């Protein structure tokens, strides 16, 4: 099947002084899909999005978005895309309706259609009851809905959403993602960055960035199936001694404490990983329980970003969630 590619870039790079923020990135994003960017802080997600939108000039590389050469044809692209910046970008001292009206003018929507589009959009994003409220007084979730409404007011074919749901409660995030799938159903393509693993898992395709380099690019299901680690849950009478013992093994790639359990990623180099863990930990804890479990997207993320930041065994436990309490 010949799927139309909405975004294609080759060897896209951007440096700021001596910092290589985006490093020879190749991307191919198919039409009518949700494509996610996952990566640690500073890995180049926002910088890449801004270059793809035509807001930032690349240092080198080729970019084609909706058949336009970027940045050369950025002006033509402007009205075909919606962009939701990482930071809330609407006016706090305008009402909800006034902000949408302002955006309608900024998008050059014809006068006749403006009122109709605003009414449709207010309804679609459940903003009608809030239309006269000052934007600065909206809750976080309401602000995200308004931002999405503003970014889609002109019916763009392509949406760039930079961490659109950060700080939003789980139910509001779910509703937000339902809106994204509805947009995709209408033919829209979405590029979204996130730090939420559940959101990453909902994308059709997912690129993991680390220090400006793409370290993985697949469907979430394939990434999970292809993970280069064995994953185990470990329970015992006392977690802390187990953690210290695990930290001595170079084959233990990561561990995370979840209450009284440990989630451990073990190198695939170990032929019989369960036996290996049993032999390593049995002298420490007699009532040990080691259970193989399915990998998650978070495990994939940890593995994908591990190689470029090798951590000495002694520091491994610092990567655990519970490390602050040690
Ligand atoms: N205008 C700029 N001038 C100098 N450095 C910049 C500029 N914009 C971004 N950077 C640097 O480029 C790197 C990538 O930043 P970017 O904002 O793209 O990361 P990110 O993946 O979006 O991070 P986050 O998850 O925190 O939003 C960072 O080290 C950042 O400090
Ligand atoms: Mg960012």
Tab-separated table of C-alpha atoms and ligand atoms in Angstrom:
chain	number	residue	atom	x	y	z
A	1	UNK	CA	0.000	0.000	0.000
A	2	UNK	CA	1.344	3.407	-0.924
A	3	UNK	CA	0.653	5.541	2.130
A	4	UNK	CA	0.918	9.274	1.643
A	5	UNK	CA	3.639	10.841	3.785
A	6	UNK	CA	2.623	14.193	5.248
A	7	UNK	CA	5.983	14.984	6.814
A	8	UNK	CA	9.339	13.868	5.491
A	9	UNK	CA	12.688	15.090	6.662
A	10	UNK	CA	16.193	13.934	5.932
A	11	UNK	CA	19.302	14.596	7.960
A	12	UNK	CA	17.529	17.439	9.766
A	13	UNK	CA	19.882	19.139	12.212
A	14	UNK	CA	19.876	22.202	14.401
A	15	UNK	CA	22.599	23.450	16.653
A	16	UNK	CA	22.647	26.313	19.115
A	17	UNK	CA	26.291	27.358	19.428
A	18	UNK	CA	28.172	24.183	20.282
A	19	UNK	CA	25.007	22.298	21.313
A	20	UNK	CA	23.625	19.862	18.742
A	21	UNK	CA	19.923	20.019	19.686
A	22	UNK	CA	18.711	17.942	16.703
A	23	UNK	CA	21.176	15.573	15.108
A	24	UNK	CA	20.644	14.253	11.542
A	25	UNK	CA	17.036	13.271	12.018
A	26	UNK	CA	15.145	11.288	9.363
A	27	UNK	CA	11.367	11.175	9.719
A	28	UNK	CA	8.512	9.916	7.615
A	29	UNK	CA	5.047	10.522	9.020
A	30	UNK	CA	2.029	8.974	7.251
A	31	UNK	CA	-1.221	10.808	6.630
A	32	UNK	CA	-4.140	10.435	9.048
A	33	UNK	CA	-2.125	9.053	11.922
A	34	UNK	CA	-0.991	10.131	15.366
A	35	UNK	CA	2.763	10.130	15.537
A	36	UNK	CA	4.373	10.617	18.921
A	37	UNK	CA	7.650	12.132	20.072
A	38	UNK	CA	8.949	10.714	23.305
A	39	UNK	CA	12.223	11.791	24.847
A	40	UNK	CA	13.872	13.152	27.971
A	41	UNK	CA	13.891	16.896	28.696
A	42	UNK	CA	16.148	18.644	26.225
A	43	UNK	CA	16.152	15.780	23.702
A	44	UNK	CA	15.057	18.054	20.849
A	45	UNK	CA	11.301	17.432	20.568
A	46	UNK	CA	10.209	21.093	20.586
A	47	UNK	CA	13.130	22.166	18.401
A	48	UNK	CA	12.185	19.529	15.794
A	49	UNK	CA	8.519	20.518	15.860
A	50	UNK	CA	9.377	24.181	15.436
A	51	UNK	CA	11.551	23.393	12.416
A	52	UNK	CA	8.832	21.223	10.849
A	53	UNK	CA	6.302	24.057	11.310
A	54	UNK	CA	8.635	26.555	9.674
A	55	UNK	CA	9.063	28.557	12.890
A	56	UNK	CA	12.776	27.799	13.246
A	57	UNK	CA	15.400	27.536	10.512
A	58	UNK	CA	17.312	24.242	10.402
A	59	UNK	CA	21.114	24.320	10.458
A	60	UNK	CA	21.036	21.656	7.720
A	61	UNK	CA	18.859	18.959	6.183
A	62	UNK	CA	15.737	18.750	4.004
A	63	UNK	CA	12.163	19.136	5.184
A	64	UNK	CA	8.973	18.549	3.218
A	65	UNK	CA	5.626	19.129	4.926
A	66	UNK	CA	2.317	18.713	3.055
A	67	UNK	CA	4.326	18.734	-0.172
A	68	UNK	CA	5.948	22.095	0.647
A	69	UNK	CA	9.643	22.672	1.018
A	70	UNK	CA	10.351	24.103	4.456
A	71	UNK	CA	11.501	26.718	5.423
A	72	UNK	CA	11.358	28.138	1.831
A	73	UNK	CA	7.570	27.703	1.553
A	74	UNK	CA	6.762	28.208	5.228
A	75	UNK	CA	4.368	31.059	4.505
A	76	UNK	CA	2.150	28.747	2.402
A	77	UNK	CA	2.243	26.108	5.113
A	78	UNK	CA	1.147	28.468	7.871
A	79	UNK	CA	-2.577	28.316	7.118
A	80	UNK	CA	-2.655	24.554	6.613
A	81	UNK	CA	-1.298	23.590	10.003
A	82	UNK	CA	-2.277	24.034	13.638
A	83	UNK	CA	0.394	24.408	16.298
A	84	UNK	CA	-0.083	24.126	20.028
A	85	UNK	CA	3.073	25.365	21.708
A	86	UNK	CA	4.433	23.779	24.877
A	87	UNK	CA	3.653	26.955	26.798
A	88	UNK	CA	0.055	28.244	26.911
A	89	UNK	CA	-0.025	30.832	24.145
A	90	UNK	CA	-3.472	32.444	24.318
A	91	UNK	CA	-4.415	35.735	25.956
A	92	UNK	CA	-5.320	35.436	29.636
A	93	UNK	CA	-7.104	38.787	29.601
A	94	UNK	CA	-9.478	37.901	26.754
A	95	UNK	CA	-12.563	35.738	27.159
A	96	UNK	CA	-12.666	32.265	25.613
A	97	UNK	CA	-14.809	33.512	22.714
A	98	UNK	CA	-12.594	36.575	22.204
A	99	UNK	CA	-9.496	34.384	21.967
A	100	UNK	CA	-11.163	32.237	19.297
A	101	UNK	CA	-12.328	35.329	17.473
A	102	UNK	CA	-8.780	36.699	17.558
A	103	UNK	CA	-7.455	33.412	16.142
A	104	UNK	CA	-10.133	33.342	13.423
A	105	UNK	CA	-8.864	36.723	12.240
A	106	UNK	CA	-5.233	35.619	12.521
A	107	UNK	CA	-6.050	32.629	10.288
A	108	UNK	CA	-7.814	34.986	7.832
A	109	UNK	CA	-11.060	33.032	8.017
A	110	UNK	CA	-13.639	34.748	5.774
A	111	UNK	CA	-15.914	37.041	7.800
A	112	UNK	CA	-19.043	35.022	7.026
A	113	UNK	CA	-17.644	31.715	8.254
A	114	UNK	CA	-15.940	33.070	11.391
A	115	UNK	CA	-18.995	33.064	13.664
A	116	UNK	CA	-20.096	29.647	12.449
A	117	UNK	CA	-16.650	28.069	12.920
A	118	UNK	CA	-16.334	29.573	16.403
A	119	UNK	CA	-19.776	28.245	17.379
A	120	UNK	CA	-18.948	24.767	16.016
A	121	UNK	CA	-15.618	24.724	17.786
A	122	UNK	CA	-17.055	25.919	21.113
A	123	UNK	CA	-19.552	23.089	20.890
A	124	UNK	CA	-17.066	20.418	19.794
A	125	UNK	CA	-14.727	21.117	22.713
A	126	UNK	CA	-17.476	21.689	25.308
A	127	UNK	CA	-16.467	25.326	25.729
A	128	UNK	CA	-19.902	26.898	25.243
A	129	UNK	CA	-20.580	27.377	28.981
A	130	UNK	CA	-17.157	29.007	29.343
A	131	UNK	CA	-17.271	31.297	26.331
A	132	UNK	CA	-17.672	34.505	28.366
A	133	UNK	CA	-15.125	33.480	31.025
A	134	UNK	CA	-11.762	35.220	31.147
A	135	UNK	CA	-9.171	32.796	29.819
A	136	UNK	CA	-6.783	33.434	32.714
A	137	UNK	CA	-9.347	31.990	35.137
A	138	UNK	CA	-9.777	28.647	33.306
A	139	UNK	CA	-8.548	25.401	34.864
A	140	UNK	CA	-5.538	23.632	33.320
A	141	UNK	CA	-7.723	21.112	31.483
A	142	UNK	CA	-10.041	23.839	30.174
A	143	UNK	CA	-7.028	25.788	28.889
A	144	UNK	CA	-5.797	22.713	26.990
A	145	UNK	CA	-9.232	22.314	25.394
A	146	UNK	CA	-9.242	25.957	24.384
A	147	UNK	CA	-5.714	25.634	22.958
A	148	UNK	CA	-6.797	22.649	20.864
A	149	UNK	CA	-9.918	24.524	19.784
A	150	UNK	CA	-7.776	27.495	18.711
A	151	UNK	CA	-5.290	25.247	16.881
A	152	UNK	CA	-8.076	23.542	14.892
A	153	UNK	CA	-10.362	26.529	14.222
A	154	UNK	CA	-9.240	26.807	10.584
A	155	UNK	CA	-9.570	23.029	9.974
A	156	UNK	CA	-5.861	22.326	9.434
A	157	UNK	CA	-4.736	19.102	7.741
A	158	UNK	CA	-1.831	18.740	10.106
A	159	UNK	CA	-1.542	19.439	13.826
A	160	UNK	CA	1.606	19.905	15.886
A	161	UNK	CA	0.913	19.459	19.594
A	162	UNK	CA	3.857	20.043	21.908
A	163	UNK	CA	3.141	18.390	25.273
A	164	UNK	CA	-0.516	19.383	25.028
A	165	UNK	CA	-1.660	17.608	28.183
A	166	UNK	CA	1.104	18.293	30.693
A	167	UNK	CA	-0.386	18.905	34.121
A	168	UNK	CA	-3.859	17.732	33.083
A	169	UNK	CA	-5.787	15.093	35.072
A	170	UNK	CA	-6.133	11.542	33.654
A	171	UNK	CA	-9.830	11.798	32.720
A	172	UNK	CA	-9.308	15.130	30.943
A	173	UNK	CA	-6.306	13.642	29.135
A	174	UNK	CA	-8.445	10.725	27.987
A	175	UNK	CA	-11.107	13.115	26.699
A	176	UNK	CA	-8.426	15.159	24.976
A	177	UNK	CA	-7.113	12.025	23.224
A	178	UNK	CA	-10.619	11.058	22.162
A	179	UNK	CA	-10.775	14.457	20.427
A	180	UNK	CA	-7.452	13.664	18.722
A	181	UNK	CA	-8.774	10.361	17.376
A	182	UNK	CA	-11.899	12.146	16.113
A	183	UNK	CA	-9.673	14.610	14.268
A	184	UNK	CA	-7.710	11.726	12.727
A	185	UNK	CA	-11.012	10.195	11.678
A	186	UNK	CA	-11.736	13.463	9.855
A	187	UNK	CA	-8.453	13.083	7.934
A	188	UNK	CA	-6.088	15.108	10.130
A	189	UNK	CA	-2.484	14.023	10.809
A	190	UNK	CA	-1.105	14.739	14.271
A	191	UNK	CA	2.429	15.007	15.576
A	192	UNK	CA	2.380	15.097	19.368
A	193	UNK	CA	5.106	15.155	21.996
A	194	UNK	CA	4.483	13.736	25.431
A	195	UNK	CA	6.116	12.564	28.632
A	196	UNK	CA	3.148	10.331	29.463
A	197	UNK	CA	3.712	6.664	28.679
A	198	UNK	CA	0.003	5.892	28.342
A	199	UNK	CA	-0.231	8.589	25.673
A	200	UNK	CA	2.865	7.309	23.879
A	201	UNK	CA	1.221	3.891	23.743
A	202	UNK	CA	-1.863	5.345	22.057
A	203	UNK	CA	0.120	6.692	19.065
A	204	UNK	CA	0.139	4.859	15.735
A	205	UNK	CA	3.878	5.490	15.408
A	206	UNK	CA	6.415	6.599	17.957
A	207	UNK	CA	9.869	8.134	17.658
A	208	UNK	CA	12.079	8.188	20.726
A	209	UNK	CA	14.604	11.028	20.774
A	210	UNK	CA	17.681	11.230	22.947
A	211	UNK	CA	20.191	14.096	22.745
A	212	UNK	CA	18.702	15.081	19.377
A	213	UNK	CA	19.151	11.578	17.933
A	214	UNK	CA	16.276	9.275	16.970
A	215	UNK	CA	16.928	6.061	18.876
A	216	UNK	CA	13.700	4.211	18.003
A	217	UNK	CA	10.892	4.615	15.456
A	218	UNK	CA	8.127	2.002	15.278
A	219	UNK	CA	4.577	1.283	16.348
A	220	UNK	CA	4.362	1.010	20.166
A	221	UNK	CA	3.390	-2.675	19.860
A	222	UNK	CA	6.485	-3.446	17.758
A	223	UNK	CA	8.718	-1.481	20.120
A	224	UNK	CA	7.441	-3.548	23.026
A	225	UNK	CA	7.794	-6.833	21.089
A	226	UNK	CA	11.368	-5.984	20.062
A	227	UNK	CA	12.669	-4.728	23.421
A	228	UNK	CA	16.233	-5.785	24.040
A	229	UNK	CA	15.753	-6.839	27.668
A	230	UNK	CA	13.998	-9.437	29.810
A	231	UNK	CA	11.579	-7.912	32.288
A	232	UNK	CA	10.899	-9.292	35.773
A	233	UNK	CA	8.949	-8.448	38.870
A	234	UNK	CA	10.747	-9.249	42.089
A	235	UNK	CA	9.141	-9.481	45.525
A	236	UNK	CA	10.856	-10.314	48.792
A	237	UNK	CA	10.794	-9.613	52.505
A	238	UNK	CA	13.027	-6.571	52.310
A	239	UNK	CA	13.470	-4.595	49.114
A	240	UNK	CA	16.502	-2.452	49.946
A	241	UNK	CA	19.091	-5.283	50.254
A	242	UNK	CA	17.750	-6.748	46.992
A	243	UNK	CA	18.226	-3.403	45.276
A	244	UNK	CA	21.797	-3.154	46.492
A	245	UNK	CA	22.581	-6.673	45.301
A	246	UNK	CA	20.982	-6.051	41.879
A	247	UNK	CA	23.039	-2.862	41.520
A	248	UNK	CA	26.239	-4.963	41.647
A	249	UNK	CA	25.338	-6.794	38.418
A	250	UNK	CA	26.309	-5.246	35.090
A	251	UNK	CA	23.554	-7.358	33.488
A	252	UNK	CA	20.845	-5.485	35.406
A	253	UNK	CA	20.118	-2.584	33.068
A	254	UNK	CA	17.481	-0.830	35.126
A	255	UNK	CA	15.331	-1.283	38.192
A	256	UNK	CA	12.355	0.576	39.510
A	257	UNK	CA	10.687	0.188	42.891
A	258	UNK	CA	6.903	0.052	42.983
A	259	UNK	CA	5.857	-0.066	46.621
A	260	UNK	CA	7.171	-3.397	47.871
A	261	UNK	CA	8.018	-4.728	44.400
A	262	UNK	CA	10.884	-4.229	42.003
A	263	UNK	CA	10.653	-4.073	38.221
A	264	UNK	CA	13.946	-5.174	36.709
A	265	UNK	CA	15.273	-5.047	33.140
A	266	UNK	CA	17.917	-7.671	32.515
A	267	UNK	CA	20.300	-7.921	29.566
A	268	UNK	CA	19.206	-10.317	26.797
A	269	UNK	CA	22.797	-11.611	26.872
A	270	UNK	CA	21.756	-13.775	29.822
A	271	UNK	CA	20.461	-17.049	28.396
A	272	UNK	CA	18.433	-18.066	31.430
A	273	UNK	CA	17.505	-14.783	33.116
A	274	UNK	CA	15.221	-16.170	35.817
A	275	UNK	CA	17.937	-18.586	37.016
A	276	UNK	CA	20.455	-15.773	36.889
A	277	UNK	CA	18.339	-13.550	39.145
A	278	UNK	CA	17.566	-16.472	41.459
A	279	UNK	CA	21.282	-17.223	41.917
A	280	UNK	CA	22.107	-13.529	42.382
A	281	UNK	CA	19.397	-12.830	44.956
A	282	UNK	CA	18.737	-16.117	46.806
A	283	UNK	CA	21.636	-15.561	49.262
A	284	UNK	CA	20.045	-12.220	50.212
A	285	UNK	CA	16.410	-13.258	50.565
A	286	UNK	CA	14.983	-16.768	51.075
A	287	UNK	CA	11.359	-15.821	50.389
A	288	UNK	CA	12.119	-14.354	47.004
A	289	UNK	CA	9.518	-14.339	44.204
A	290	UNK	CA	10.721	-13.668	40.653
A	291	UNK	CA	8.067	-13.396	37.934
A	292	UNK	CA	8.647	-12.708	34.221
A	293	UNK	CA	6.360	-9.886	33.066
A	294	UNK	CA	5.474	-8.173	29.788
A	295	UNK	CA	7.502	-5.120	28.824
A	296	UNK	CA	5.830	-1.711	28.840
A	297	UNK	CA	6.482	1.405	26.772
A	298	UNK	CA	8.273	2.845	29.798
A	299	UNK	CA	10.659	-0.146	29.680
A	300	UNK	CA	11.204	0.528	25.963
A	301	UNK	CA	11.879	4.188	26.748
A	302	UNK	CA	14.383	3.302	29.479
A	303	UNK	CA	16.185	0.874	27.171
A	304	UNK	CA	16.202	3.258	24.200
A	305	UNK	CA	17.708	6.111	26.190
A	306	UNK	CA	20.091	3.941	28.213
A	307	UNK	CA	22.753	3.402	25.564
A	308	UNK	CA	23.661	7.042	25.196
A	309	UNK	CA	23.806	7.573	28.959
A	310	UNK	CA	25.553	4.513	30.382
A	311	UNK	CA	25.300	4.551	34.136
A	312	UNK	CA	27.803	2.839	36.409
A	313	UNK	CA	26.239	0.000	38.442
A	314	UNK	CA	26.693	1.866	41.705
A	315	UNK	CA	24.419	4.640	40.421
A	316	UNK	CA	21.789	2.378	38.938
A	317	UNK	CA	19.482	2.581	41.906
A	318	UNK	CA	19.465	6.372	41.511
A	319	UNK	CA	17.269	5.806	38.440
A	320	UNK	CA	14.558	4.148	40.527
A	321	UNK	CA	11.405	6.040	41.383
A	322	UNK	CA	11.893	5.476	45.060
A	323	UNK	CA	15.472	6.693	45.040
A	324	UNK	CA	14.513	9.985	46.697
A	325	UNK	CA	13.516	8.070	49.813
A	326	UNK	CA	16.746	6.147	50.258
B	1	LIG	N1	16.747	29.083	21.248
B	1	LIG	C1	17.606	28.279	21.859
B	1	LIG	N2	18.850	28.699	22.182
B	1	LIG	C2	19.750	27.878	22.784
B	1	LIG	N3	19.497	26.586	23.080
B	1	LIG	C3	18.272	26.114	22.796
B	1	LIG	C4	17.267	26.926	22.180
B	1	LIG	N4	16.156	26.175	21.999
B	1	LIG	C5	16.452	24.963	22.507
B	1	LIG	N5	17.717	24.911	22.969
B	1	LIG	C6	18.394	23.758	23.571
B	1	LIG	O1	18.204	22.656	22.694
B	1	LIG	C7	18.012	21.444	23.426
B	1	LIG	C8	16.707	20.806	23.005
B	1	LIG	O2	15.658	21.599	23.503
B	1	LIG	P1	14.141	21.243	23.227
B	1	LIG	O3	13.329	22.355	23.805
B	1	LIG	O4	13.949	20.931	21.795
B	1	LIG	O5	13.948	19.907	24.082
B	1	LIG	P2	12.614	19.091	24.417
B	1	LIG	O6	12.868	17.678	23.998
B	1	LIG	O7	11.451	19.782	23.824
B	1	LIG	O8	12.577	19.153	26.014
B	1	LIG	P3	11.321	19.211	27.027
B	1	LIG	O9	10.841	17.801	27.183
B	1	LIG	O10	11.935	19.724	28.298
B	1	LIG	O11	10.296	20.145	26.457
B	1	LIG	C9	18.075	21.839	24.905
B	1	LIG	O12	19.363	21.571	25.387
B	1	LIG	C10	17.780	23.336	24.891
B	1	LIG	O13	18.391	23.999	25.972
B	2	LIG	MG1	9.794	20.651	24.604
